[in-house]
Amino acid sequence: MRPAADAQDIFLKANFREVSFCLEDKILDNLIIRLYNKLYDRIITRRDNYMGNTLKKLGEAELEIMQVIWDSENPVTSNYILKELQGRRRWQLSTLMTSLTRLADKGFIQCDRSTGSNLYTSIITENEYKAGASKHFLDKLYNNSIQSMIATLYNNRAIKNSDIEELRNFLDQLEDER
């Protein structure tokens, strides 16, 4: 942690609350505080998740839950997630709630309890997670060499000539855009 940044965060949060309490309209006051706290928590969680460029890992079941949340355009309830996982997982609601708590603890989701029902939204986008997981995978298994990864897949017949052609076309397209 960086003490100066943390002290600045605390000062900003305290200063904002002090100004906010001076507002005459209590409803507006509460909404502003809740909005600020959500944004503040999201920024701190993202910062903590990426400390040292290390994104926390998702287990297989956690990844399935995250895909349901990512695929939804709006915050989702636990019942919605349970229904979407119905064909893949035979979970009780309590099992899902345990997994959602773990995802929140890891900094992947947040839960809004202000509406009377728990609404879950992602903090880390799907692309952010894929980029971090792909980088970690490539680094750990192939010493950060894409060529080594493709050669291993090709030599073990995990990819076909048509996959190589698709990759070649994609690389040509990227080069043309430069």
PDB file of C-alpha atoms in Angstrom:
ATOM      1  CA  MET A   1       0.000   0.000   0.000  1.00  0.00           C
ATOM      2  CA  ARG A   2       1.077   3.548  -0.610  1.00  0.00           C
ATOM      3  CA  PRO A   3       0.525   5.586   2.585  1.00  0.00           C
ATOM      4  CA  ALA A   4       0.269   8.896   0.732  1.00  0.00           C
ATOM      5  CA  ALA A   5      -2.421   7.582  -1.613  1.00  0.00           C
ATOM      6  CA  ASP A   6      -4.345   5.994   1.260  1.00  0.00           C
ATOM      7  CA  ALA A   7      -4.161   9.193   3.314  1.00  0.00           C
ATOM      8  CA  GLN A   8      -5.401  11.150   0.291  1.00  0.00           C
ATOM      9  CA  ASP A   9      -8.265   8.663  -0.194  1.00  0.00           C
ATOM     10  CA  ILE A  10      -9.292   8.984   3.457  1.00  0.00           C
ATOM     11  CA  PHE A  11      -9.090  12.780   3.324  1.00  0.00           C
ATOM     12  CA  LEU A  12     -11.194  12.944   0.150  1.00  0.00           C
ATOM     13  CA  LYS A  13     -13.784  10.572   1.568  1.00  0.00           C
ATOM     14  CA  ALA A  14     -14.014  12.458   4.896  1.00  0.00           C
ATOM     15  CA  ASN A  15     -14.068  15.848   3.162  1.00  0.00           C
ATOM     16  CA  PHE A  16     -16.813  14.739   0.770  1.00  0.00           C
ATOM     17  CA  ARG A  17     -18.944  13.442   3.623  1.00  0.00           C
ATOM     18  CA  GLU A  18     -18.518  16.695   5.545  1.00  0.00           C
ATOM     19  CA  VAL A  19     -19.710  18.750   2.554  1.00  0.00           C
ATOM     20  CA  SER A  20     -22.486  16.273   1.860  1.00  0.00           C
ATOM     21  CA  PHE A  21     -23.919  16.518   5.385  1.00  0.00           C
ATOM     22  CA  CYS A  22     -24.368  20.260   4.896  1.00  0.00           C
ATOM     23  CA  LEU A  23     -27.011  19.691   2.231  1.00  0.00           C
ATOM     24  CA  GLU A  24     -30.562  20.521   3.232  1.00  0.00           C
ATOM     25  CA  ASP A  25     -32.253  17.638   1.439  1.00  0.00           C
ATOM     26  CA  LYS A  26     -31.538  14.454   3.459  1.00  0.00           C
ATOM     27  CA  ILE A  27     -32.691  12.139   0.661  1.00  0.00           C
ATOM     28  CA  LEU A  28     -30.314  13.743  -1.792  1.00  0.00           C
ATOM     29  CA  ASP A  29     -27.640  13.672   0.889  1.00  0.00           C
ATOM     30  CA  ASN A  30     -28.021   9.907   1.381  1.00  0.00           C
ATOM     31  CA  LEU A  31     -28.063   9.227  -2.359  1.00  0.00           C
ATOM     32  CA  ILE A  32     -24.888  11.230  -2.875  1.00  0.00           C
ATOM     33  CA  ILE A  33     -23.117   9.419  -0.039  1.00  0.00           C
ATOM     34  CA  ARG A  34     -24.208   6.000  -1.326  1.00  0.00           C
ATOM     35  CA  LEU A  35     -23.125   6.847  -4.867  1.00  0.00           C
ATOM     36  CA  TYR A  36     -19.779   8.189  -3.686  1.00  0.00           C
ATOM     37  CA  ASN A  37     -19.164   5.136  -1.472  1.00  0.00           C
ATOM     38  CA  LYS A  38     -19.943   2.767  -4.349  1.00  0.00           C
ATOM     39  CA  LEU A  39     -17.592   4.597  -6.685  1.00  0.00           C
ATOM     40  CA  TYR A  40     -14.936   4.825  -3.985  1.00  0.00           C
ATOM     41  CA  ASP A  41     -15.225   1.107  -3.168  1.00  0.00           C
ATOM     42  CA  ARG A  42     -15.036   0.204  -6.859  1.00  0.00           C
ATOM     43  CA  ILE A  43     -11.865   2.258  -7.368  1.00  0.00           C
ATOM     44  CA  ILE A  44     -10.194   0.869  -4.242  1.00  0.00           C
ATOM     45  CA  THR A  45     -11.174  -2.713  -5.165  1.00  0.00           C
ATOM     46  CA  ARG A  46      -9.797  -2.333  -8.685  1.00  0.00           C
ATOM     47  CA  ARG A  47      -6.582  -0.874  -7.298  1.00  0.00           C
ATOM     48  CA  ASP A  48      -6.251  -3.680  -4.757  1.00  0.00           C
ATOM     49  CA  ASN A  49      -7.039  -6.337  -7.374  1.00  0.00           C
ATOM     50  CA  TYR A  50      -4.291  -5.102  -9.674  1.00  0.00           C
ATOM     51  CA  MET A  51      -1.606  -4.484  -7.054  1.00  0.00           C
ATOM     52  CA  GLY A  52       1.536  -5.984  -8.559  1.00  0.00           C
ATOM     53  CA  ASN A  53      -0.411  -6.797 -11.766  1.00  0.00           C
ATOM     54  CA  THR A  54      -1.828  -9.887 -10.073  1.00  0.00           C
ATOM     55  CA  LEU A  55      -5.468 -10.542 -10.750  1.00  0.00           C
ATOM     56  CA  LYS A  56      -7.003 -13.062  -8.420  1.00  0.00           C
ATOM     57  CA  LYS A  57      -7.972 -16.377  -9.997  1.00  0.00           C
ATOM     58  CA  LEU A  58     -11.473 -17.654 -10.585  1.00  0.00           C
ATOM     59  CA  GLY A  59     -12.396 -21.269 -10.022  1.00  0.00           C
ATOM     60  CA  GLU A  60     -14.501 -23.073 -12.624  1.00  0.00           C
ATOM     61  CA  ALA A  61     -17.793 -22.505 -10.793  1.00  0.00           C
ATOM     62  CA  GLU A  62     -16.882 -18.877 -10.037  1.00  0.00           C
ATOM     63  CA  LEU A  63     -16.135 -18.318 -13.719  1.00  0.00           C
ATOM     64  CA  GLU A  64     -19.575 -19.666 -14.659  1.00  0.00           C
ATOM     65  CA  ILE A  65     -21.197 -17.265 -12.198  1.00  0.00           C
ATOM     66  CA  MET A  66     -19.154 -14.364 -13.551  1.00  0.00           C
ATOM     67  CA  GLN A  67     -20.159 -15.224 -17.123  1.00  0.00           C
ATOM     68  CA  VAL A  68     -23.825 -14.970 -16.120  1.00  0.00           C
ATOM     69  CA  ILE A  69     -23.177 -11.573 -14.496  1.00  0.00           C
ATOM     70  CA  TRP A  70     -21.069 -10.346 -17.446  1.00  0.00           C
ATOM     71  CA  ASP A  71     -23.710 -11.462 -19.961  1.00  0.00           C
ATOM     72  CA  SER A  72     -26.390  -9.481 -18.184  1.00  0.00           C
ATOM     73  CA  GLU A  73     -26.647  -5.802 -19.005  1.00  0.00           C
ATOM     74  CA  ASN A  74     -28.189  -4.992 -15.620  1.00  0.00           C
ATOM     75  CA  PRO A  75     -27.503  -5.920 -12.004  1.00  0.00           C
ATOM     76  CA  VAL A  76     -28.772  -9.438 -11.283  1.00  0.00           C
ATOM     77  CA  THR A  77     -30.301 -11.221  -8.311  1.00  0.00           C
ATOM     78  CA  SER A  78     -29.076 -14.522  -6.907  1.00  0.00           C
ATOM     79  CA  ASN A  79     -32.288 -16.177  -8.160  1.00  0.00           C
ATOM     80  CA  TYR A  80     -31.533 -14.957 -11.693  1.00  0.00           C
ATOM     81  CA  ILE A  81     -28.019 -16.424 -11.494  1.00  0.00           C
ATOM     82  CA  LEU A  82     -29.351 -19.695 -10.082  1.00  0.00           C
ATOM     83  CA  LYS A  83     -31.876 -19.942 -12.931  1.00  0.00           C
ATOM     84  CA  GLU A  84     -29.199 -19.237 -15.570  1.00  0.00           C
ATOM     85  CA  LEU A  85     -26.922 -21.928 -14.103  1.00  0.00           C
ATOM     86  CA  GLN A  86     -29.747 -24.456 -13.878  1.00  0.00           C
ATOM     87  CA  GLY A  87     -28.574 -26.662 -16.766  1.00  0.00           C
ATOM     88  CA  ARG A  88     -24.932 -26.641 -15.651  1.00  0.00           C
ATOM     89  CA  ARG A  89     -25.074 -26.707 -11.860  1.00  0.00           C
ATOM     90  CA  ARG A  90     -27.451 -28.355  -9.415  1.00  0.00           C
ATOM     91  CA  TRP A  91     -26.972 -25.869  -6.640  1.00  0.00           C
ATOM     92  CA  GLN A  92     -29.069 -24.839  -3.722  1.00  0.00           C
ATOM     93  CA  LEU A  93     -29.383 -21.101  -3.140  1.00  0.00           C
ATOM     94  CA  SER A  94     -27.096 -21.362  -0.083  1.00  0.00           C
ATOM     95  CA  THR A  95     -24.270 -22.799  -2.224  1.00  0.00           C
ATOM     96  CA  LEU A  96     -24.607 -19.958  -4.716  1.00  0.00           C
ATOM     97  CA  MET A  97     -24.655 -17.386  -1.914  1.00  0.00           C
ATOM     98  CA  THR A  98     -21.373 -18.804  -0.568  1.00  0.00           C
ATOM     99  CA  SER A  99     -19.801 -18.476  -4.015  1.00  0.00           C
ATOM    100  CA  LEU A 100     -21.137 -14.930  -4.432  1.00  0.00           C
ATOM    101  CA  THR A 101     -19.635 -13.978  -1.065  1.00  0.00           C
ATOM    102  CA  ARG A 102     -16.272 -15.386  -2.182  1.00  0.00           C
ATOM    103  CA  LEU A 103     -16.458 -13.439  -5.448  1.00  0.00           C
ATOM    104  CA  ALA A 104     -17.194 -10.251  -3.529  1.00  0.00           C
ATOM    105  CA  ASP A 105     -14.290 -10.953  -1.142  1.00  0.00           C
ATOM    106  CA  LYS A 106     -11.982 -11.449  -4.131  1.00  0.00           C
ATOM    107  CA  GLY A 107     -13.126  -8.107  -5.559  1.00  0.00           C
ATOM    108  CA  PHE A 108     -14.880  -9.394  -8.682  1.00  0.00           C
ATOM    109  CA  ILE A 109     -18.433  -8.361  -7.792  1.00  0.00           C
ATOM    110  CA  GLN A 110     -20.289  -6.023  -5.522  1.00  0.00           C
ATOM    111  CA  CYS A 111     -23.660  -6.431  -3.908  1.00  0.00           C
ATOM    112  CA  ASP A 112     -26.161  -3.586  -3.664  1.00  0.00           C
ATOM    113  CA  ARG A 113     -28.507  -4.227  -0.741  1.00  0.00           C
ATOM    114  CA  SER A 114     -30.221  -0.829  -0.858  1.00  0.00           C
ATOM    115  CA  THR A 115     -33.187  -1.963  -2.965  1.00  0.00           C
ATOM    116  CA  GLY A 116     -34.477  -4.647  -0.597  1.00  0.00           C
ATOM    117  CA  SER A 117     -33.071  -7.455  -2.741  1.00  0.00           C
ATOM    118  CA  ASN A 118     -29.402  -8.169  -3.317  1.00  0.00           C
ATOM    119  CA  LEU A 119     -28.325  -6.962  -6.757  1.00  0.00           C
ATOM    120  CA  TYR A 120     -24.964  -8.185  -8.036  1.00  0.00           C
ATOM    121  CA  THR A 121     -22.773  -6.351 -10.543  1.00  0.00           C
ATOM    122  CA  SER A 122     -19.274  -7.022 -11.751  1.00  0.00           C
ATOM    123  CA  ILE A 123     -16.387  -4.808 -10.736  1.00  0.00           C
ATOM    124  CA  ILE A 124     -13.901  -6.435 -13.103  1.00  0.00           C
ATOM    125  CA  THR A 125     -15.014  -6.528 -16.742  1.00  0.00           C
ATOM    126  CA  GLU A 126     -14.844  -9.713 -18.762  1.00  0.00           C
ATOM    127  CA  ASN A 127     -12.115  -8.266 -20.990  1.00  0.00           C
ATOM    128  CA  GLU A 128     -10.030  -7.189 -17.998  1.00  0.00           C
ATOM    129  CA  TYR A 129     -10.239 -10.687 -16.556  1.00  0.00           C
ATOM    130  CA  LYS A 130      -9.501 -12.406 -19.876  1.00  0.00           C
ATOM    131  CA  ALA A 131      -6.482 -10.181 -20.497  1.00  0.00           C
ATOM    132  CA  GLY A 132      -5.063 -10.848 -17.027  1.00  0.00           C
ATOM    133  CA  ALA A 133      -5.773 -14.587 -17.099  1.00  0.00           C
ATOM    134  CA  SER A 134      -4.348 -14.942 -20.625  1.00  0.00           C
ATOM    135  CA  LYS A 135      -1.185 -13.067 -19.687  1.00  0.00           C
ATOM    136  CA  HIS A 136      -0.751 -15.214 -16.576  1.00  0.00           C
ATOM    137  CA  PHE A 137      -1.362 -18.435 -18.555  1.00  0.00           C
ATOM    138  CA  LEU A 138       1.073 -17.472 -21.317  1.00  0.00           C
ATOM    139  CA  ASP A 139       3.728 -16.413 -18.823  1.00  0.00           C
ATOM    140  CA  LYS A 140       3.487 -19.473 -16.570  1.00  0.00           C
ATOM    141  CA  LEU A 141       3.160 -22.211 -19.180  1.00  0.00           C
ATOM    142  CA  TYR A 142       5.041 -20.839 -22.187  1.00  0.00           C
ATOM    143  CA  ASN A 143       7.531 -18.379 -20.707  1.00  0.00           C
ATOM    144  CA  ASN A 144       5.554 -15.539 -22.327  1.00  0.00           C
ATOM    145  CA  SER A 145       6.081 -16.965 -25.842  1.00  0.00           C
ATOM    146  CA  ILE A 146       3.045 -17.043 -28.112  1.00  0.00           C
ATOM    147  CA  GLN A 147       5.101 -18.896 -30.712  1.00  0.00           C
ATOM    148  CA  SER A 148       5.856 -21.652 -28.209  1.00  0.00           C
ATOM    149  CA  MET A 149       2.172 -21.933 -27.289  1.00  0.00           C
ATOM    150  CA  ILE A 150       1.017 -22.155 -30.922  1.00  0.00           C
ATOM    151  CA  ALA A 151       3.774 -24.692 -31.740  1.00  0.00           C
ATOM    152  CA  THR A 152       2.752 -26.887 -28.801  1.00  0.00           C
ATOM    153  CA  LEU A 153      -0.911 -26.763 -29.789  1.00  0.00           C
ATOM    154  CA  TYR A 154      -0.129 -27.461 -33.450  1.00  0.00           C
ATOM    155  CA  ASN A 155       2.325 -30.301 -32.751  1.00  0.00           C
ATOM    156  CA  ASN A 156      -0.219 -31.998 -30.480  1.00  0.00           C
ATOM    157  CA  ARG A 157      -2.982 -31.590 -33.068  1.00  0.00           C
ATOM    158  CA  ALA A 158      -5.008 -29.352 -30.767  1.00  0.00           C
ATOM    159  CA  ILE A 159      -5.350 -26.823 -33.594  1.00  0.00           C
ATOM    160  CA  LYS A 160      -5.870 -27.479 -37.294  1.00  0.00           C
ATOM    161  CA  ASN A 161      -4.458 -25.868 -40.419  1.00  0.00           C
ATOM    162  CA  SER A 162      -7.692 -23.887 -40.711  1.00  0.00           C
ATOM    163  CA  ASP A 163      -7.020 -22.408 -37.241  1.00  0.00           C
ATOM    164  CA  ILE A 164      -3.525 -21.394 -38.364  1.00  0.00           C
ATOM    165  CA  GLU A 165      -5.011 -19.773 -41.480  1.00  0.00           C
ATOM    166  CA  GLU A 166      -7.536 -17.893 -39.342  1.00  0.00           C
ATOM    167  CA  LEU A 167      -4.698 -16.671 -37.110  1.00  0.00           C
ATOM    168  CA  ARG A 168      -2.652 -15.622 -40.157  1.00  0.00           C
ATOM    169  CA  ASN A 169      -5.614 -13.630 -41.539  1.00  0.00           C
ATOM    170  CA  PHE A 170      -6.140 -11.952 -38.173  1.00  0.00           C
ATOM    171  CA  LEU A 171      -2.464 -10.943 -37.965  1.00  0.00           C
ATOM    172  CA  ASP A 172      -2.565  -9.622 -41.541  1.00  0.00           C
ATOM    173  CA  GLN A 173      -5.642  -7.572 -40.667  1.00  0.00           C
ATOM    174  CA  LEU A 174      -3.888  -6.113 -37.613  1.00  0.00           C
ATOM    175  CA  GLU A 175      -0.872  -5.210 -39.730  1.00  0.00           C
ATOM    176  CA  ASP A 176      -3.054  -3.526 -42.364  1.00  0.00           C
ATOM    177  CA  GLU A 177      -4.640  -1.350 -39.652  1.00  0.00           C
ATOM    178  CA  ARG A 178      -1.255   0.055 -38.665  1.00  0.00           C
TER     179      ARG A 178
END
